[in-house]
Structure formats: structure tokens, C-alpha cells
Amino acid sequence: MAEADERTFLGLSDVSISEDIPVEGEITVPMSSHSQDDDYSTLDEPVKETIIRDLKAVGKKFVHVMYPKKSNALLRDWDLWGPLVLCVSLALMLQGGSVDSKEDGGPQFAEVFVIVWFGAVVITLNSKLLGGTISFFQSLCVLGYCVLPLTVGMLVCRLVLLASMGPINFLIRFIVVIAMFAWSTLASTAFLADSQPPNRKALAVYPIFLFYFVISWMILTFTPH
Amino acid sequence: MATVDDLKFAEFGDSANLLPVPGDDTTVTIEDPGQKPPASRGLPRGAGREEDEELLGNSDSDKTELLAGQKKSSPFWTFEYYQTFFDVDTYQVFDRIKGSMLPIPGRNFVRLYIRSNPDLYGPFWICATLVFAIAISGNFSNFLIHLGDKTFHYVPEFRKVSIAATAIYAYAWLVPLGLWGFLLWRNSKVMSIVSYSFLEIVCVYGYSLFVYIPTAILWIIPQKAVRWVLVMVALGLSGSVLVMTFWPAVRDDNRRVAVATIVTIVLLHTLLSVGCLAYFFDAPELDYAPTLSPAPPLKQATTMVKAI
């Protein structure tokens, strides 16, 4: 038996290369020239194209938030441009309340900014500490983008407030804000809940609920002077 | 020479037959550190049973010290170190919340629910919820009270959120710090059986604040009597949980020091709730109904002018 094995492997001993012959050659990576082309082209393209490409990415994510399905596009290529634009527009629209009166008015611009960003950071830290598998910036991205329904709600509220004040006015605003709050919470839960360990999902979702509730309260109690 | 049969272990029958009939004796079974001996369950605190409970608590604390050392072994600058403080499941958080609202004599909140797994999730998020609950309820209650008043202009009063946050987070973190330092100092003088770590005290205080969340929401009702009844009920529930948690820790000390500590704990708790009620919620007894609008004084003024 052993002799048969020896004979089978006999020819292989000739294949070995002796030590004094150096092994050399050329290795070409077929994609290298293509990637060089890519860098070259994005550096050289007109600014309008770069901006439009980024805007398209942001717009695509807006669409994903408004029709939340379990797609990975929001999570995979995260960016923080959308949340920044939303936060700034929300903070701007919340101005113009009773700012010049002596009593305590609505939230200042900086307060809205701090609440949105600090709140998002705290929620992300909370979900990571509970054992979530999502990355820090992905979670920030999702939470920021899901402020979009509430920003739309704020816009609607400001338009409704141009009409006369009264209980019907308040009722319309109330319904709109409640609907947008539910939309935001459901959208962000749809994206974030899967990354949590199953026996702690409620613990991770509750702070998101509180976050959007506070933003909704700020929108609902906005009274122009 | 001993045969194999001689060396065989002789059966003595059922071990239960050998023990005397239990009768009134307290049989303490120490199988599970968290399990209480069946005799002491539901009975009022007597001295003997308390000692058993404390001994169980003691062995529990020995084991917990070992376990704590094994668990928190990461250095404090790594993320994993802080993850050990969030090692709770949903049902555990609910259990702890329930335990903080139902004071049952003889049940120590720390021993029963926390059991060497103090978490920071509960204290942090309960405090955050309480801050917003108080600010929003106060704002809404003021809105309802001044509803018919033409001179009142509604403002969201957003400043009060930061004031509420400062007050509640200071209470939930500085008071446990002071209490822990005080207990540490007294423990160096008096060897007490029960001692709590800083995080366990923070946990107890955090969970004991939970009962104020529904209380704050119910404070919207603009009746003074209702509000004070709510204060009493909330204070009774959470205050008694605190007292029952800390009484075993100070009991062995000088009588006056122990009583003073417990009174201070209850007093600070009262101060927080009454202070929140006074600052965030306007008094409802002032009549802001539309009948007190400026119309009657104007009428009087015109009649006076006519008289002249």
C-alpha cells in the first residue's frame, strides 16, 4: 500500500524548485486602471454634477423615509446632509414665536439644534450600550432623516396658522402633528429595530418615541406673536 | 481485612425520616441566593427572621462582590465597561419599576430586584421622562387654568425644561453620591452587614422617581385637594421603598444617626415633589374665570361718573 502511494506521488518531487532559482514575475490587477480613471473623473467633473449627485442621494433617502420599507439604502450609505438641512429648517420655522415678549417663549434656534442633535446622539449611545449592532453614524443618519415628516408637519402648521386662530385651527394642527409623529416613529423603528437584540427592543424604541414626542410638542405649542 | 461489602455505603433510608418533625422550627434552605426562606414570606418583620434575611443578603453580597469583580473587568476607558451597566432585558426593567411602586414590608428593593446587576438605563430614562412630563404637564395645566382669561397670552415656557432637568438630574445623582459617601463613612466606624455600592443607590433613587411620572400627568387636574392627595400617595409609595431599602444599612448605627438619616432621605424626597408642584403648576384657586373680566369695574366707574 505504501509503495503504491509512493509511486503516485513520485512525479511530484520533480516539480519542486531548487532554492537558488529566484521566483519572479509580474502581477497585474485588472481593475487598477479603472479606479484611477474614477478618481480622475470625479476630480475633474463640473461642480454642478457633484452637487446634483449628492442632492440625488439625499432625495432618494427622503423618499425612503416617506415610504418606509425595509430597505438598506438609508443604512448603507449614510450621510448627515439631510439631517442638517432638516434640523436647520425646523429650527428656523420654530422662530418667530413670542420672541420679543418678556415671558419665556418658545425654544431658541440653538435649543432646537441641541435637542435634535444631542437627543440623537444619546439615543444612538443608548442603543449601542444595550447591545445594538448598528454603527454610530448610521443611527444618527436614520434618526435625523426621520425628522422629515415632522418638518413637513411644521410647515403645514405654519400655513394653517396664517388663518384665524380658534379651536378648529388647533384641532387641525393637533391631528396633523399626531399623524406626523406616528409616521416618524414608525419609520425610524422600521429601520432601527432590527439591529437590536430581541429581548431589548422595547428598551431601545422607547427613547426614540420620547425624542419625537418632544419635537412634536415643540411644534404643537408654537404660537406666533 | 475489610471486604468490599463492608466498605459499601450503607443506606440509611430517606433523610427526611431522620430529621425531627419540623413543627414550628424555621428551616432555612440556602439553595438559591435570591430565594427567600418560606417561613419569612409575608410575615411582619421580626428580629429573628430579619437576621436570616440579612445573612442571606450577606452571602448574596459576598457572591455579588465576586461576581461584580468578574463582570466589570474591562478598564473604564473602554466601551465594554459601560455596556455592563446596560445589561438588562425589557422584563427586568418592568419588574424593577413595579417593585419601586409597591413597597412590601420585608422586601428589600436592592436585594430582590437589583441583585448585583445595577443598571443605568432605568435611572437615566426615567429622569428624562420625568423632566418632560413635569414641564409639559405644567405648561398644559397652566393653559387650562387660564383658558377663559383674555389677558393671558399662552407661551410654551421652554426655559422651564432646562430648570426641571437640572433639578431632577441633580437630585437623582448628587443625593445618592452624598448618601453613599455618608454610608461609607459610617461603615468605617460601625461594621454594618448591609452595604450598597454607589450604582445600586443611584438605581434605587432612579426607579423610585418613576411614580412621579403618572403623578405629574394627573397634576393637570386643577383641584388643589386632588393635587395634595396625589403628593401624599406618591410620597408614601416611593418614600417607603426608600426607607425600607436604607433602614437595614443604618440600623446598626447610633440610634439618632440612623433616624436622622432616614428623616433626611424622606425630607429631600418631599422637597423635590412639593417644589416641582409649586414651581411648575400654577395654583388653581385663583379664579381666572371670564366673570372676573374688567367689565364690572368699568360699569362702576361709569355709574360713579354719572353720580357726580
Coordinates of N, CA and C in Angstrom, one line a residue, chain A residues 17-102:
Chain A
I17 N 11.0 23.5 -6.9 CA 12.1 24.4 -7.5 C 13.2 24.4 -6.5
S18 N 14.4 24.4 -7.0 CA 15.5 24.4 -6.1 C 15.7 25.8 -5.6
E19 N 16.4 25.9 -4.5 CA 16.4 27.2 -3.7 C 17.1 28.3 -4.4
D20 N 18.1 28.0 -5.3 CA 18.9 29.1 -5.8 C 18.3 29.8 -7.0
I21 N 17.1 29.3 -7.5 CA 16.4 29.9 -8.6 C 15.4 30.9 -8.0
P22 N 15.6 32.2 -8.3 CA 14.6 33.2 -7.7 C 13.3 33.1 -8.5
V23 N 12.2 33.3 -7.8 CA 10.9 33.3 -8.4 C 10.5 34.8 -8.6
E24 N 10.3 35.1 -9.8 CA 9.9 36.5 -10.1 C 8.9 36.5 -11.3
G25 N 8.2 37.6 -11.4 CA 7.3 37.7 -12.5 C 6.6 39.0 -12.3
E26 N 5.5 39.1 -13.1 CA 4.7 40.4 -13.0 C 3.3 40.0 -12.6
I27 N 2.7 40.8 -11.8 CA 1.3 40.6 -11.4 C 0.5 41.8 -11.8
T28 N -0.5 41.7 -12.6 CA -1.3 42.9 -12.9 C -2.7 42.7 -12.4
V29 N -3.2 43.7 -11.7 CA -4.5 43.8 -11.2 C -5.4 44.4 -12.3
P30 N -6.4 43.6 -12.8 CA -7.1 44.1 -14.0 C -7.9 45.4 -13.7
M31 N -8.3 45.7 -12.4 CA -9.2 46.8 -12.2 C -8.4 48.1 -11.9
S32 N -7.1 48.0 -11.8 CA -6.4 49.2 -11.3 C -6.5 50.4 -12.2
S33 N -6.5 50.2 -13.4 CA -6.5 51.3 -14.3 C -7.9 52.0 -14.3
H34 N -9.0 51.1 -14.0 CA -10.3 51.7 -13.9 C -10.5 52.6 -12.8
S35 N -9.9 52.2 -11.6 CA -10.1 53.0 -10.4 C -9.3 54.3 -10.6
Q36 N -8.2 54.3 -11.2 CA -7.5 55.5 -11.4 C -8.4 56.5 -12.3
D37 N -9.0 55.9 -13.2 CA -9.9 56.7 -14.1 C -11.0 57.3 -13.3
D38 N -11.6 56.6 -12.3 CA -12.6 57.1 -11.4 C -12.2 58.3 -10.7
D39 N -11.0 58.2 -9.9 CA -10.6 59.4 -9.2 C -10.4 60.5 -10.1
Y40 N -9.8 60.3 -11.2 CA -9.5 61.3 -12.2 C -10.8 62.0 -12.5
S41 N -11.9 61.2 -12.8 CA -13.1 61.8 -13.3 C -13.9 62.6 -12.3
T42 N -13.9 62.1 -11.0 CA -14.7 62.9 -10.0 C -13.9 64.2 -9.7
L43 N -12.6 64.2 -9.8 CA -11.9 65.5 -9.5 C -12.2 66.5 -10.6
D44 N -12.4 65.9 -11.8 CA -12.4 66.8 -12.9 C -13.8 67.2 -13.3
E45 N -14.8 66.6 -12.7 CA -16.1 66.9 -13.2 C -16.6 68.3 -12.7
P46 N -17.5 68.8 -13.4 CA -18.0 70.1 -13.0 C -18.7 70.1 -11.6
V47 N -18.7 71.2 -10.9 CA -19.2 71.2 -9.5 C -20.7 70.9 -9.5
K48 N -21.4 71.3 -10.6 CA -22.8 71.1 -10.6 C -23.1 69.6 -10.5
E49 N -22.2 68.8 -11.2 CA -22.5 67.3 -11.2 C -22.3 66.8 -9.8
T50 N -21.3 67.2 -9.1 CA -21.1 66.7 -7.8 C -22.2 67.0 -6.9
I51 N -22.7 68.3 -7.0 CA -23.7 68.7 -6.1 C -25.0 68.0 -6.4
I52 N -25.3 67.8 -7.7 CA -26.5 67.1 -8.1 C -26.5 65.7 -7.6
R53 N -25.3 65.0 -7.7 CA -25.2 63.7 -7.3 C -25.5 63.5 -5.8
D54 N -24.9 64.5 -5.0 CA -25.2 64.4 -3.5 C -26.7 64.7 -3.3
L55 N -27.3 65.7 -4.0 CA -28.7 66.0 -3.8 C -29.6 64.8 -4.1
K56 N -29.2 64.1 -5.2 CA -30.0 62.9 -5.6 C -29.9 61.9 -4.5
A57 N -28.7 61.7 -3.9 CA -28.6 60.7 -2.8 C -29.5 61.1 -1.6
V58 N -29.5 62.5 -1.3 CA -30.3 62.9 -0.2 C -31.8 62.8 -0.5
G59 N -32.2 63.1 -1.8 CA -33.6 63.0 -2.2 C -34.0 61.6 -2.1
K60 N -33.2 60.6 -2.5 CA -33.5 59.2 -2.5 C -33.8 58.8 -1.1
K61 N -33.0 59.3 -0.1 CA -33.3 58.9 1.3 C -34.6 59.5 1.8
F62 N -34.9 60.8 1.3 CA -36.2 61.3 1.7 C -37.3 60.4 1.3
V63 N -37.2 59.9 0.1 CA -38.3 59.1 -0.4 C -38.4 57.8 0.4
H64 N -37.2 57.3 0.8 CA -37.2 56.1 1.6 C -37.9 56.3 3.0
V65 N -37.7 57.5 3.5 CA -38.3 57.8 4.8 C -39.8 58.0 4.7
M66 N -40.3 58.6 3.6 CA -41.7 58.9 3.4 C -42.4 57.5 3.2
Y67 N -41.8 56.6 2.5 CA -42.4 55.3 2.3 C -41.5 54.2 2.9
P68 N -41.6 54.1 4.2 CA -40.6 53.2 4.9 C -40.8 51.8 4.6
K69 N -39.9 51.2 3.8 CA -39.9 49.8 3.6 C -38.5 49.3 4.2
K70 N -38.4 48.0 4.4 CA -37.1 47.6 5.0 C -36.0 47.5 3.9
S71 N -35.6 48.7 3.4 CA -34.5 48.7 2.5 C -33.2 49.1 3.2
N72 N -32.1 48.8 2.7 CA -30.9 49.1 3.4 C -30.2 50.4 2.9
A73 N -30.9 51.0 1.9 CA -30.2 52.2 1.3 C -29.9 53.3 2.4
L74 N -30.8 53.5 3.3 CA -30.6 54.5 4.3 C -29.4 54.1 5.2
L75 N -29.3 52.9 5.5 CA -28.3 52.4 6.4 C -26.9 52.3 5.7
R76 N -26.9 51.9 4.5 CA -25.6 51.6 3.9 C -24.8 52.8 3.6
D77 N -25.4 53.7 2.8 CA -24.6 55.0 2.5 C -25.3 56.1 3.3
W78 N -24.8 56.2 4.6 CA -25.3 57.2 5.4 C -24.7 58.6 5.0
D79 N -25.4 59.6 5.2 CA -24.8 60.9 5.2 C -25.6 61.8 6.1
L80 N -25.0 62.9 6.5 CA -25.6 63.8 7.5 C -26.0 65.1 6.9
W81 N -26.0 65.2 5.6 CA -26.5 66.4 5.0 C -28.0 66.6 5.2
G82 N -28.7 65.5 4.9 CA -30.2 65.6 5.1 C -30.6 66.0 6.5
P83 N -30.1 65.3 7.5 CA -30.4 65.7 8.9 C -30.1 67.2 9.1
L84 N -29.0 67.7 8.6 CA -28.6 69.0 8.9 C -29.6 70.0 8.3
V85 N -30.0 69.7 7.0 CA -30.9 70.6 6.3 C -32.3 70.6 7.1
L86 N -32.7 69.4 7.5 CA -34.0 69.3 8.2 C -34.0 70.0 9.5
C87 N -32.9 69.8 10.2 CA -32.8 70.4 11.6 C -32.8 71.9 11.5
V88 N -32.0 72.4 10.5 CA -31.9 73.9 10.4 C -33.3 74.5 9.9
S89 N -34.0 73.8 9.0 CA -35.3 74.3 8.6 C -36.3 74.3 9.7
L90 N -36.3 73.2 10.5 CA -37.2 73.0 11.6 C -36.9 74.1 12.6
A91 N -35.6 74.4 12.9 CA -35.3 75.4 13.9 C -35.7 76.8 13.4
L92 N -35.5 77.0 12.1 CA -35.9 78.3 11.6 C -37.4 78.5 11.6
M93 N -38.1 77.5 11.3 CA -39.6 77.6 11.3 C -40.1 77.8 12.7
L94 N -39.4 77.3 13.7 CA -39.9 77.4 15.1 C -39.5 78.8 15.6
Q95 N -38.9 79.6 14.9 CA -38.6 81.0 15.3 C -39.8 81.8 15.0
G96 N -39.8 83.1 15.4 CA -41.0 83.9 15.1 C -42.1 83.7 16.1
G97 N -41.8 83.0 17.2 CA -42.8 82.9 18.2 C -42.8 84.1 19.1
S98 N -43.2 84.0 20.3 CA -43.2 85.2 21.2 C -41.8 85.5 21.6
V99 N -40.9 85.9 20.7 CA -39.5 86.1 21.0 C -39.3 87.4 21.7
D100 N -40.1 88.4 21.3 CA -39.8 89.8 21.8 C -40.6 90.0 23.1
S101 N -41.4 89.1 23.6 CA -42.1 89.3 24.8 C -41.3 89.0 26.0
K102 N -41.7 89.5 27.1 CA -40.8 89.3 28.3 C -40.9 87.9 28.9

